[in-house]
């Protein structure tokens, strides 16, 4: 929305109180930067206040250092570069304004990952997000734009066939029976409850133009208009991460091909890779992960250090805002930008194999000190 | 310190008054940025309200939306911002919620094609187009008002006020919200004798102060009701929010919760006359001081005092008691009786709660179209009747002859 109060108050009077805050936005948004950003807005009317609202309303997260700002459209990253560039640099390991991002979604480049031990690896999953160029993102889109995203996505998905052939279930129109089935399959996503998402305005007009598409085989799934325009997910039980990744690459590229046939494309540029709502998802937007049963390893004092060296992160099996309850963790790549999709999935595969070896050793009562000390930072 | 604050406020006020005058010249009906307007016709943006139950839905026709979608108030606010809470909250067939918030004072006029019919439905046919709203804050006009304390546990009167020239909590900027707080603080310093007290900022209060305020049941917390959060009222919490109360702890002001100001007078027991007298004194004194520093409240002849929610227009007055009616509340006719007396019941935890142990929060249903004195008198007379009925039932008598018409 236009900043009609801009003329009436100084930037100093408007500047948010970030004293108790610990997120990337709070660390990067100086008064000078805020003053400069306050004078501009994107062509669709997205302002710096819109971008930072989630970070102002949510001082910090107990498990993860949050970003604290979102994009309302593709132009946000350029218009508010003075804020987004340092946030991106901080969140993505020193990624500079001049850096170029590499994209690699060729599954043939992946080594191994066909049979991660299913005694430890309960399930494997790869997800990413995609945004449709020309339409505003979930924090800012109008109902008409959101419906357009749904329409474009459904048209493209309807063209998938073979293993990927499937159906769309609109959140608004699904029957009780369909809803129960989707819940049972763990496919259904619900209105966000996380204050991080609510504060940015992503839940407006729920459940209008939200829905779930999945293939008949139930291992390729697309969420429409949740946190991003599209979330594309490939998953299956067990440890065949390689197959999961291959299906994911195929599906993703086919959907893009079909969109282009209708005259649409994904938001992408050579510096930031794929453009998504949250700066933390820029680049590949990839989160490749497993549910890993490591009750012994996870109790080790050096567990977090190991994860850090492997460039992996842990979450509870309920997703980003949960904690682990029984030694089963969601383990996934920590990075998104600056590494290609293949590189990230490879890190997960290699890292998980390593951790399974450690867990096995611990089960036998053996020491893992040598392996842990010898582990080099990736 | 008072004069320094007044000095700053006066300087701000005169520039604000000038700004406001300039704003009035702005044509209400400014267009949105062309990119959005040209791309999608209003029909593509029309919300799906098929499963919704709220008053906004009853009056937001596609034609009304098409006419208003691209219009903004002089402050730049849109209809979509006003209706967001009603779109996001489907409501319930039994509970009538409004589903609409005013972004600023001008929203009521700029979007009157929607606001006026909503007000008409919510306020029993009051027509802002032709009706005028009476204001009466003279406690001498109250008759009686000492309620039976064996049944009436506490008495309370609250209202809201909005500062002219500043947008409402759903959309105000941080600077604007802080301006409201500054004005309020200056006003509190003008309160004297039994009303003088202290302001506690939610952001800076000490733990000891916080515990005391919780113990006194004065502390308000970040809203959790989706009706309020989806309207944007909880943004930037707890910045510029706070609580004032007098030393005697029976006059209380909330700053920047659901309205700019919520003013509350309360005490244990049933002396509603005293509660209302103090209420009038406080409200009038604050209005006076606000005027002295160059500001005023949002008010109009047809809408009375203007607040965030259309349901609170007029006097924004909720006058109520916590009253023990364990027998009467079980009578099948209880809801009907309340309705005839123009009263509403709530649980003692507030608007979203249910009653516990037969003790109810009973207050006036109406806001717009009746003066403060009228409403308080209705509550006094109504509660007296309810207590009489309860006593009759205790003696196992019949309440048939006592039924209101």
XYZ file of C-alpha atoms in Angstrom:
783
model
C 0.000 0.000 0.000
C 1.224 3.521 -0.727
C 2.967 5.292 2.131
C 0.737 8.298 2.565
C 2.258 9.076 5.933
C 5.745 9.397 4.443
C 5.545 13.157 4.168
C 4.118 13.592 7.627
C 6.594 11.668 9.761
C 10.338 11.287 9.652
C 11.989 7.932 9.134
C 13.202 8.235 12.704
C 9.628 8.423 13.995
C 8.611 5.440 11.890
C 11.623 3.244 12.530
C 10.648 -0.013 14.275
C 11.871 -0.858 17.749
C 14.171 -3.824 17.126
C 15.993 -3.814 20.440
C 14.822 -7.238 21.548
C 14.957 -8.701 18.065
C 17.282 -11.380 16.768
C 16.585 -12.010 13.116
C 18.527 -11.165 9.956
C 16.333 -8.206 9.108
C 16.800 -6.653 12.546
C 20.567 -7.012 12.237
C 20.700 -5.423 8.794
C 18.060 -2.702 8.865
C 19.910 0.382 9.993
C 18.081 3.695 10.339
C 19.886 4.988 7.252
C 18.818 2.046 5.139
C 15.256 2.300 6.422
C 15.168 5.998 5.553
C 16.304 5.328 2.004
C 13.946 2.377 1.468
C 11.015 4.273 2.855
C 11.071 6.650 -0.081
C 10.407 3.955 -2.656
C 7.997 1.171 -3.464
C 7.746 -1.548 -6.102
C 5.515 -1.016 -9.160
C 2.753 -3.040 -7.510
C 2.892 -0.881 -4.397
C 4.846 -3.127 -2.008
C 6.706 -1.108 0.639
C 9.587 -1.673 3.033
C 7.136 -1.700 5.924
C 5.229 -4.518 4.197
C 8.475 -6.426 3.712
C 9.651 -6.211 7.309
C 6.331 -6.639 9.150
C 6.945 -10.315 9.887
C 10.350 -9.531 11.364
C 9.004 -6.689 13.494
C 6.159 -8.839 14.824
C 8.362 -11.856 15.549
C 11.508 -10.984 17.473
C 13.119 -14.394 17.222
C 12.654 -18.133 16.930
C 13.889 -20.645 19.487
C 15.332 -23.128 16.988
C 16.240 -21.252 13.842
C 17.649 -17.786 13.119
C 14.771 -16.384 11.080
C 15.058 -14.025 8.146
C 12.421 -11.497 9.241
C 11.522 -10.054 5.838
C 9.672 -11.251 2.758
C 9.274 -10.231 -0.866
C 5.903 -9.132 -2.184
C 6.887 -9.457 -5.838
C 9.912 -10.126 -8.037
C 10.939 -6.455 -7.969
C 11.189 -6.379 -4.158
C 14.685 -7.868 -4.271
C 15.844 -5.040 -6.512
C 13.860 -2.123 -5.086
C 14.866 -2.983 -1.512
C 18.316 -4.315 -2.395
C 19.857 -2.210 0.376
C 18.100 -4.461 2.869
C 17.830 -7.737 0.972
C 21.473 -7.855 -0.160
C 22.959 -7.844 3.354
C 20.205 -10.184 4.582
C 20.995 -12.589 1.747
C 24.696 -12.305 2.466
C 24.132 -13.094 6.146
C 21.701 -15.914 5.549
C 23.550 -17.529 2.655
C 27.106 -17.697 3.942
C 28.540 -14.524 2.518
C 26.844 -14.711 -0.897
C 27.752 -11.439 -2.562
C 25.818 -9.091 -4.802
C 28.142 -9.967 -7.638
C 27.925 -13.741 -7.214
C 26.274 -15.948 -9.809
C 24.122 -18.908 -8.854
C 24.369 -22.320 -10.550
C 21.324 -24.352 -11.434
C 21.680 -28.121 -12.036
C 18.579 -30.299 -12.127
C 20.090 -33.218 -14.066
C 19.480 -36.314 -11.930
C 22.220 -38.219 -13.775
C 24.761 -36.076 -11.964
C 23.751 -37.546 -8.605
C 25.937 -40.343 -7.171
C 24.428 -43.037 -5.022
C 21.444 -42.469 -2.768
C 19.529 -45.457 -4.131
C 19.396 -47.368 -0.893
C 19.942 -45.391 2.271
C 19.369 -47.914 5.061
C 15.585 -48.036 5.629
C 16.172 -49.142 9.225
C 17.257 -45.560 9.850
C 15.843 -43.625 6.933
C 12.085 -43.717 7.313
C 11.291 -41.458 4.372
C 12.949 -39.298 1.719
C 11.692 -36.043 0.315
C 12.743 -33.201 -1.955
C 10.854 -29.931 -2.171
C 11.248 -26.602 -3.786
C 9.178 -23.580 -4.615
C 8.486 -21.756 -7.810
C 6.962 -18.350 -8.549
C 5.173 -17.319 -11.701
C 6.649 -14.226 -13.302
C 4.313 -11.245 -13.512
C 2.199 -12.101 -10.484
C 2.622 -10.810 -6.945
C 3.760 -13.195 -4.206
C 1.571 -14.559 -1.357
C 2.208 -11.726 1.123
C 0.946 -9.133 -1.338
C -1.089 -10.721 -4.136
C -4.700 -9.784 -4.711
C -7.409 -12.444 -4.860
C -7.443 -12.121 -8.669
C -3.690 -12.733 -8.914
C -3.855 -15.694 -6.578
C -6.628 -17.219 -8.664
C -4.552 -16.626 -11.788
C -1.668 -18.562 -10.206
C -4.058 -21.423 -9.504
C -5.383 -21.379 -13.049
C -1.963 -21.327 -14.725
C -0.632 -24.083 -12.448
C -3.612 -26.350 -12.934
C -3.466 -26.007 -16.699
C 0.182 -27.012 -16.718
C -0.294 -29.899 -14.275
C -3.234 -31.223 -16.238
C -0.849 -31.961 -19.101
C 1.276 -34.383 -17.049
C 0.857 -38.046 -17.867
C 2.333 -41.489 -17.270
C 3.748 -41.831 -13.770
C 3.020 -38.201 -13.087
C -0.610 -38.152 -14.123
C -2.801 -36.819 -11.347
C -5.605 -34.629 -10.028
C -6.160 -31.241 -8.421
C -8.043 -30.815 -5.162
C -9.063 -27.279 -4.421
C -9.047 -26.571 -0.690
C -12.305 -24.722 -1.133
C -14.195 -27.326 -3.105
C -12.978 -30.675 -1.835
C -15.448 -33.122 -0.378
C -15.160 -34.429 3.168
C -14.122 -37.777 1.766
C -11.345 -36.262 -0.323
C -10.221 -34.249 2.662
C -10.018 -37.330 4.877
C -7.988 -39.154 2.260
C -5.564 -36.278 1.871
C -5.118 -36.070 5.623
C -4.471 -39.797 5.799
C -1.853 -39.482 3.064
C -0.257 -36.594 4.971
C -0.765 -34.397 1.904
C -3.210 -31.861 3.184
C -1.788 -28.519 4.165
C -3.754 -26.309 6.456
C -4.121 -22.606 6.973
C -0.770 -21.436 8.382
C -0.682 -21.014 12.137
C 2.942 -19.989 12.428
C 3.069 -16.324 13.473
C 6.028 -15.962 11.082
C 3.731 -16.613 8.135
C 0.577 -14.972 9.470
C 2.298 -11.682 10.149
C 3.358 -11.391 6.524
C -0.208 -11.680 5.254
C 0.086 -15.042 3.519
C -3.098 -16.428 5.029
C -5.416 -13.755 3.662
C -8.605 -14.908 1.954
C -8.010 -18.522 3.032
C -8.844 -20.978 1.470
C -9.520 -19.114 -1.780
C -7.370 -20.383 -4.691
C -5.417 -22.800 -2.519
C -5.171 -26.427 -3.399
C -3.214 -29.618 -3.685
C -2.338 -31.504 -6.791
C -0.902 -35.009 -6.589
C -0.233 -37.850 -8.977
C -2.161 -41.113 -8.788
C 0.964 -42.809 -7.408
C 0.961 -40.319 -4.546
C 4.683 -39.588 -4.699
C 4.639 -36.258 -6.559
C 2.751 -33.418 -5.016
C 2.236 -29.728 -5.687
C 0.921 -27.189 -3.198
C -0.640 -24.140 -4.741
C -0.636 -20.748 -3.027
C 0.627 -21.755 0.383
C 3.863 -19.966 1.276
C 4.878 -19.659 -2.395
C 2.956 -19.780 -5.659
C 3.948 -23.421 -6.066
C 5.657 -25.888 -3.783
C 6.772 -28.949 -5.714
C 7.388 -32.044 -3.622
C 8.617 -35.517 -4.418
C 8.613 -38.084 -1.656
C 8.390 -41.736 -0.723
C 8.854 -44.006 2.250
C 12.272 -45.513 2.713
C 15.723 -44.423 1.555
C 15.766 -44.172 -2.245
C 16.651 -40.499 -2.398
C 17.962 -40.957 -5.917
C 14.574 -41.988 -7.302
C 12.884 -39.217 -5.356
C 15.238 -36.653 -6.873
C 14.888 -38.031 -10.392
C 11.104 -37.868 -10.264
C 11.313 -34.384 -8.829
C 13.593 -33.111 -11.603
C 11.409 -34.636 -14.294
C 8.177 -33.276 -12.878
C 9.566 -29.821 -12.285
C 10.888 -29.450 -15.805
C 7.742 -30.781 -17.425
C 5.567 -28.330 -15.496
C 7.797 -25.452 -16.579
C 7.643 -26.632 -20.195
C 3.846 -26.698 -20.132
C 3.672 -23.267 -18.498
C 5.838 -21.835 -21.229
C 3.424 -23.220 -23.784
C 0.789 -20.946 -22.234
C 3.135 -17.982 -22.219
C 4.229 -18.050 -18.572
C 7.573 -18.724 -16.940
C 9.178 -18.958 -13.519
C 10.761 -15.994 -11.768
C 14.503 -16.540 -12.112
C 17.645 -14.508 -12.590
C 21.347 -15.456 -12.865
C 22.260 -13.827 -9.547
C 19.485 -15.046 -7.241
C 18.395 -18.162 -9.080
C 14.723 -18.979 -8.488
C 12.869 -16.096 -6.823
C 10.685 -17.035 -3.865
C 8.775 -15.296 -1.083
C 11.312 -15.831 1.666
C 14.929 -14.805 1.027
C 15.989 -18.030 2.769
C 14.623 -20.008 -0.172
C 16.380 -18.135 -2.964
C 18.618 -19.964 -5.386
C 17.415 -23.505 -5.527
C 14.607 -23.285 -2.978
C 15.571 -26.886 -2.358
C 15.052 -28.668 0.904
C 16.072 -32.284 0.438
C 15.672 -34.331 3.535
C 15.004 -37.567 5.298
C 13.307 -38.620 8.475
C 16.235 -40.201 10.225
C 16.168 -42.384 13.305
C 19.272 -41.472 15.268
C 18.388 -41.613 18.943
C 21.961 -42.263 20.033
C 23.788 -39.901 17.725
C 21.388 -37.083 18.460
C 22.220 -37.305 22.165
C 25.915 -36.826 21.480
C 27.282 -33.464 22.634
C 28.876 -32.874 19.242
C 25.716 -33.603 17.249
C 25.069 -29.999 16.280
C 28.710 -29.553 15.356
C 28.533 -32.591 13.085
C 25.470 -31.239 11.363
C 27.144 -27.888 10.860
C 30.189 -29.477 9.256
C 27.985 -31.539 6.978
C 25.997 -28.427 6.025
C 22.813 -30.048 7.296
C 20.068 -28.856 9.607
C 17.722 -30.667 11.947
C 14.018 -30.169 12.550
C 11.328 -32.097 14.379
C 9.338 -34.434 12.186
C 6.356 -32.072 12.332
C 8.159 -29.479 10.233
C 9.928 -26.197 10.808
C 8.293 -25.137 14.063
C 8.525 -28.491 15.869
C 11.059 -30.347 17.971
C 12.027 -33.994 17.853
C 10.301 -36.233 20.356
C 11.752 -39.719 19.974
C 15.219 -39.367 18.445
C 13.768 -39.213 14.939
C 14.811 -36.071 13.140
C 14.061 -34.375 9.897
C 17.579 -33.883 8.456
C 17.982 -31.700 5.402
C 20.411 -29.392 3.605
C 21.036 -26.100 5.338
C 21.921 -24.213 2.156
C 19.784 -22.993 -0.690
C 21.791 -20.425 -2.620
C 25.278 -20.761 -3.997
C 25.077 -24.503 -4.510
C 23.243 -26.340 -7.251
C 20.327 -28.719 -6.676
C 22.533 -31.736 -7.412
C 25.221 -30.524 -5.019
C 22.701 -30.037 -2.209
C 21.063 -33.425 -2.593
C 24.500 -35.031 -2.803
C 25.394 -33.426 0.534
C 22.275 -34.887 2.098
C 22.990 -38.350 0.748
C 26.633 -38.299 1.842
C 25.863 -36.737 5.178
C 23.085 -39.191 6.003
C 25.303 -42.171 5.101
C 27.940 -40.779 7.428
C 25.468 -40.334 10.301
C 24.039 -43.829 9.852
C 27.564 -45.229 10.175
C 28.012 -43.286 13.407
C 24.669 -44.475 14.787
C 25.577 -48.093 13.997
C 28.858 -47.675 15.767
C 27.169 -46.198 18.810
C 24.723 -49.083 18.853
C 27.688 -51.446 19.075
C 29.116 -49.369 21.899
C 32.017 -48.233 19.781
C 33.606 -44.834 19.890
C 32.954 -42.352 17.117
C 35.584 -39.876 18.232
C 37.946 -40.515 15.352
C 35.284 -40.054 12.712
C 33.920 -36.933 14.344
C 37.310 -35.300 14.855
C 38.342 -36.150 11.334
C 35.251 -34.620 9.823
C 36.097 -31.594 7.719
C 33.802 -28.605 7.150
C 32.094 -29.032 3.753
C 7.687 17.719 31.849
C 4.021 18.388 31.146
C 4.708 21.662 29.369
C 7.485 20.125 27.300
C 5.212 17.352 26.121
C 2.440 19.851 25.454
C 4.895 22.004 23.510
C 5.908 19.108 21.301
C 2.332 18.026 20.918
C 1.183 21.528 19.992
C 3.846 21.784 17.314
C 2.862 18.400 15.958
C -0.789 19.279 16.287
C -0.601 22.471 14.256
C 1.298 20.799 11.462
C -1.088 17.882 11.740
C -4.084 20.197 11.585
C -2.639 21.837 8.456
C -1.914 18.438 6.939
C -5.402 17.296 7.689
C -6.845 20.356 5.991
C -4.787 19.635 2.911
C -5.928 16.022 2.984
C -9.546 17.150 2.932
C -8.882 18.768 -0.415
C -7.703 15.424 -1.759
C -10.376 13.934 -3.919
C -11.780 10.847 -2.298
C -11.810 8.455 -5.187
C -8.109 8.420 -6.058
C -7.159 5.527 -8.263
C -4.906 2.612 -7.415
C -1.566 2.135 -9.223
C -2.407 1.386 -12.865
C -0.699 -2.013 -13.002
C -3.238 -3.695 -10.798
C -6.266 -1.796 -12.026
C -5.795 -2.499 -15.706
C -4.875 -6.125 -15.373
C -7.871 -7.516 -13.548
C -11.501 -6.462 -13.660
C -13.177 -6.110 -10.249
C -15.045 -9.360 -10.786
C -11.777 -11.297 -10.729
C -11.075 -9.947 -7.249
C -14.525 -10.369 -5.778
C -14.204 -12.452 -2.593
C -15.892 -15.834 -2.309
C -18.310 -15.353 0.581
C -20.565 -18.326 -0.161
C -19.908 -20.014 3.175
C -19.650 -16.850 5.196
C -22.017 -15.509 7.846
C -21.371 -11.881 8.608
C -23.039 -8.560 8.017
C -20.455 -7.418 5.468
C -21.309 -10.383 3.279
C -24.971 -9.434 3.310
C -24.248 -6.120 1.661
C -21.109 -6.538 -0.432
C -22.682 -7.153 -3.804
C -20.512 -7.581 -6.921
C -21.810 -4.204 -8.086
C -20.863 -2.518 -4.835
C -17.395 -4.094 -4.948
C -16.881 -3.128 -8.591
C -17.699 0.479 -7.803
C -15.409 0.681 -4.773
C -12.489 -1.645 -5.466
C -10.251 0.985 -7.039
C -11.256 3.847 -4.766
C -9.098 4.915 -1.827
C -9.685 7.120 1.187
C -7.599 10.325 1.334
C -5.117 8.401 3.471
C -4.736 5.785 0.734
C -6.745 2.936 2.256
C -8.831 0.526 0.217
C -12.032 -1.426 0.553
C -10.064 -4.670 0.489
C -8.306 -3.545 3.647
C -11.649 -2.826 5.326
C -13.208 -6.167 4.446
C -10.170 -8.399 5.020
C -11.349 -9.513 8.466
C -14.745 -10.487 7.082
C -13.220 -12.429 4.215
C -10.791 -14.277 6.488
C -13.341 -15.209 9.139
C -16.333 -17.146 7.916
C -18.311 -16.479 11.049
C -21.084 -18.519 12.510
C -24.771 -18.685 11.659
C -25.725 -18.014 15.275
C -23.388 -15.189 16.110
C -23.687 -12.072 14.046
C -20.292 -10.484 13.480
C -19.775 -7.387 11.406
C -16.854 -8.521 9.238
C -15.712 -5.002 8.453
C -13.312 -2.513 10.003
C -12.859 1.179 9.280
C -9.290 2.009 8.304
C -9.801 5.663 9.112
C -12.556 8.173 9.783
C -13.093 8.692 6.067
C -13.732 4.992 5.405
C -17.320 5.395 6.535
C -17.971 8.009 3.867
C -15.692 6.841 1.066
C -17.163 3.362 1.278
C -20.615 4.337 2.481
C -22.256 2.125 -0.128
C -21.114 -0.736 2.079
C -20.711 0.828 5.525
C -24.126 2.460 5.698
C -26.206 -0.657 5.024
C -23.964 -2.626 7.385
C -24.552 -0.054 10.108
C -28.263 -0.112 9.379
C -28.402 -3.869 9.838
C -26.183 -3.935 12.911
C -27.914 -1.062 14.677
C -31.580 -1.998 14.274
C -32.402 0.025 11.210
C -30.530 3.199 12.197
C -30.019 4.976 8.891
C -26.849 7.116 8.810
C -28.241 8.821 5.735
C -31.054 10.529 7.665
C -30.744 9.807 11.405
C -28.749 11.811 13.955
C -27.150 10.319 17.016
C -27.778 11.794 20.496
C -24.903 12.290 22.931
C -25.543 12.672 26.676
C -22.639 12.348 29.105
C -24.395 14.025 32.050
C -24.627 11.567 34.963
C -27.228 13.753 36.711
C -29.737 12.416 34.180
C -29.540 8.912 35.609
C -32.368 7.754 37.854
C -31.520 5.295 40.601
C -28.527 3.151 39.762
C -27.653 1.435 43.007
C -28.042 -2.240 42.114
C -28.549 -5.120 44.587
C -25.037 -6.175 45.629
C -26.194 -9.621 46.726
C -26.454 -10.380 43.018
C -24.441 -7.741 41.232
C -20.742 -8.452 41.775
C -19.280 -5.625 39.721
C -20.250 -2.731 37.500
C -18.411 -1.373 34.501
C -18.791 1.175 31.721
C -16.453 1.334 28.744
C -16.200 3.250 25.544
C -13.688 3.988 22.829
C -12.390 7.129 21.243
C -10.387 7.796 18.081
C -8.153 10.764 17.418
C -9.150 12.772 14.367
C -6.509 12.799 11.627
C -4.896 9.489 12.570
C -5.761 6.129 10.989
C -7.157 3.293 13.058
C -5.296 0.301 14.555
C -5.848 -2.054 11.602
C -3.705 0.087 9.295
C -1.947 2.843 11.220
C 1.805 3.141 10.790
C 4.170 2.879 13.741
C 4.682 6.653 13.772
C 0.950 7.255 13.802
C 0.406 4.778 16.613
C 3.176 6.434 18.613
C 1.538 9.802 17.976
C -1.684 8.468 19.505
C 0.288 7.327 22.539
C 1.927 10.738 22.911
C -1.430 12.476 22.746
C -2.859 10.061 25.308
C 0.059 10.568 27.698
C -0.368 14.346 27.495
C -4.095 13.921 28.174
C -3.473 11.723 31.228
C -1.264 14.363 32.727
C -4.250 16.696 32.614
C -6.359 14.433 34.821
C -6.730 15.563 38.416
C -7.946 14.565 41.888
C -9.593 11.151 41.955
C -8.664 10.553 38.325
C -4.956 11.243 38.535
C -2.753 8.221 38.035
C 0.021 6.642 36.053
C 0.702 5.365 32.540
C 2.421 2.031 31.972
C 3.870 1.371 28.546
C 3.502 -2.285 27.557
C 6.963 -2.168 26.088
C 8.901 -0.756 29.032
C 6.986 -1.742 32.138
C 8.928 -3.526 34.835
C 8.165 -7.103 35.814
C 6.861 -5.889 39.162
C 4.469 -3.475 37.435
C 3.392 -6.199 35.061
C 2.589 -8.592 37.883
C 0.591 -5.908 39.692
C -1.419 -5.075 36.586
C -2.173 -8.753 36.006
C -3.273 -9.117 39.636
C -5.611 -6.129 39.233
C -6.974 -7.663 36.018
C -5.915 -4.524 34.137
C -3.301 -5.870 31.776
C -4.432 -6.484 28.218
C -2.484 -8.825 26.026
C -1.694 -9.142 22.340
C -4.972 -10.038 20.640
C -5.365 -13.667 19.686
C -8.850 -13.486 18.229
C -8.552 -14.025 14.458
C -11.233 -11.355 14.047
C -8.715 -8.804 15.297
C -5.439 -10.270 14.041
C -6.607 -10.682 10.456
C -7.569 -7.007 10.479
C -3.966 -6.147 11.273
C -4.467 -4.763 14.766
C -1.655 -6.710 16.379
C 1.110 -5.390 14.126
C 4.292 -4.117 15.788
C 3.125 -5.372 19.197
C 3.786 -4.068 21.853
C 5.035 -0.813 20.350
C 3.057 2.245 21.573
C 0.582 0.164 23.571
C -0.054 0.850 27.223
C -2.371 1.187 30.167
C -3.254 4.144 32.326
C -5.053 3.775 35.617
C -5.852 6.174 38.409
C -4.466 5.654 41.904
C -7.830 4.410 43.146
C -7.796 1.785 40.393
C -11.320 2.431 39.185
C -10.653 4.416 36.021
C -8.580 2.810 33.313
C -7.533 3.649 29.774
C -6.136 1.215 27.187
C -4.001 2.817 24.506
C -3.830 1.351 20.993
C -5.559 -1.951 21.505
C -8.632 -2.307 19.261
C -9.207 1.452 19.184
C -6.923 4.417 19.779
C -8.350 4.707 23.292
C -10.599 2.498 25.379
C -11.845 4.246 28.501
C -13.150 2.141 31.354
C -14.731 2.954 34.674
C -15.398 0.085 37.029
C -15.786 -0.974 40.634
C -16.867 -3.945 42.659
C -20.508 -4.025 43.695
C -23.570 -2.454 42.135
C -23.187 1.328 42.335
C -23.622 1.883 38.607
C -24.515 5.515 39.191
C -21.106 6.174 40.723
C -19.359 4.193 37.981
C -21.107 6.197 35.281
C -20.457 9.518 37.032
C -16.761 8.815 37.171
C -16.863 7.582 33.562
C -18.391 10.848 32.371
C -15.931 12.876 34.384
C -12.972 10.987 32.918
C -14.202 10.989 29.341
C -15.063 14.668 29.439
C -11.792 15.667 31.085
C -9.741 13.737 28.561
C -11.670 15.232 25.681
C -11.036 18.682 27.108
C -7.284 18.209 27.468
C -7.014 16.615 24.029
C -8.649 19.770 22.689
C -6.243 21.992 24.598
C -3.268 20.388 22.889
C -4.762 20.849 19.430
C -6.387 17.505 18.707
C -9.945 16.258 18.788
C -11.929 13.029 18.664
C -13.453 11.572 15.510
C -17.126 12.393 15.672
C -20.006 13.156 13.330
C -23.647 14.054 13.636
C -24.908 10.897 12.069
C -22.352 8.399 13.362
C -21.624 9.829 16.788
C -18.151 8.861 18.014
C -16.326 7.052 15.248
C -14.415 3.870 16.050
C -12.650 0.986 14.320
C -15.574 -1.418 14.273
C -18.926 -0.240 12.891
C -20.576 -2.091 15.776
C -19.105 0.463 18.182
C -20.206 3.644 16.445
C -22.410 6.089 18.237
C -21.233 6.077 21.784
C -19.076 2.935 21.695
C -20.644 2.276 25.057
C -20.793 -1.072 26.754
C -22.318 -0.710 30.179
C -22.459 -3.957 32.070
C -22.505 -5.906 35.279
C -21.334 -9.274 36.489
C -24.537 -10.633 37.982
C -25.512 -13.941 39.589
C -28.609 -15.372 37.929
C -28.316 -19.124 38.376
C -32.061 -19.783 38.387
C -33.220 -17.278 35.817
C -30.533 -18.288 33.348
C -31.952 -21.785 33.296
C -35.391 -20.511 32.356
C -36.261 -21.205 28.721
C -37.290 -17.604 28.280
C -33.980 -16.111 29.444
C -32.666 -15.171 26.004
C -36.014 -13.756 25.021
C -36.171 -11.658 28.187
C -32.728 -10.269 27.520
C -33.650 -9.467 23.963
C -36.751 -7.537 25.037
C -34.699 -5.595 27.545
C -32.138 -4.813 24.818
C -29.462 -6.610 26.795
C -26.840 -9.166 25.809
C -25.116 -11.840 27.829
C -21.474 -12.898 27.756
C -19.325 -15.115 29.914
C -17.374 -13.302 32.594
C -14.151 -13.764 30.629
C -15.307 -11.334 27.944
C -16.723 -11.476 24.441
C -15.419 -14.873 23.376
C -16.222 -16.768 26.596
C -19.142 -18.649 28.107
C -20.753 -18.153 31.498
C -19.535 -20.103 34.499
C -21.676 -21.021 37.518
C -24.670 -18.920 36.559
C -22.712 -15.651 36.720
C -23.105 -13.578 33.595
C -21.757 -10.431 32.073
C -24.959 -8.548 31.166
C -24.665 -5.390 29.057
C -26.496 -3.195 26.561
C -27.022 -4.529 23.079
C -27.409 -1.193 21.356
C -24.841 1.468 20.590
C -25.936 3.785 17.831
C -29.169 5.764 18.056
C -29.338 6.024 21.833
C -27.389 8.304 24.135
C -25.023 7.133 26.859
C -27.539 8.057 29.547
C -30.301 6.146 27.783
C -28.212 3.009 27.492
C -26.969 3.079 31.078
C -30.523 3.637 32.275
C -31.672 0.626 30.228
C -29.017 -1.515 31.849
C -29.906 -0.282 35.332
C -33.618 -0.857 34.818
C -33.050 -4.158 33.050
C -30.721 -5.581 35.685
C -33.111 -4.495 38.434
C -35.833 -6.495 36.733
C -33.587 -9.544 36.235
C -32.644 -9.514 39.909
C -36.293 -9.217 40.877
C -37.057 -12.227 38.715
C -34.228 -14.192 40.291
C -35.541 -13.389 43.765
C -39.029 -14.471 42.746
C -37.667 -17.766 41.451
C -35.738 -18.278 44.680
C -39.039 -18.073 46.525
C -40.416 -20.498 43.928
C -42.799 -17.870 42.645
C -43.756 -17.264 39.054
C -42.155 -14.604 36.946
C -44.972 -14.487 34.399
C -46.259 -11.108 35.568
C -42.763 -9.648 35.497
C -42.092 -10.479 31.847
C -41.131 -7.430 29.799
C -43.256 -6.607 26.792
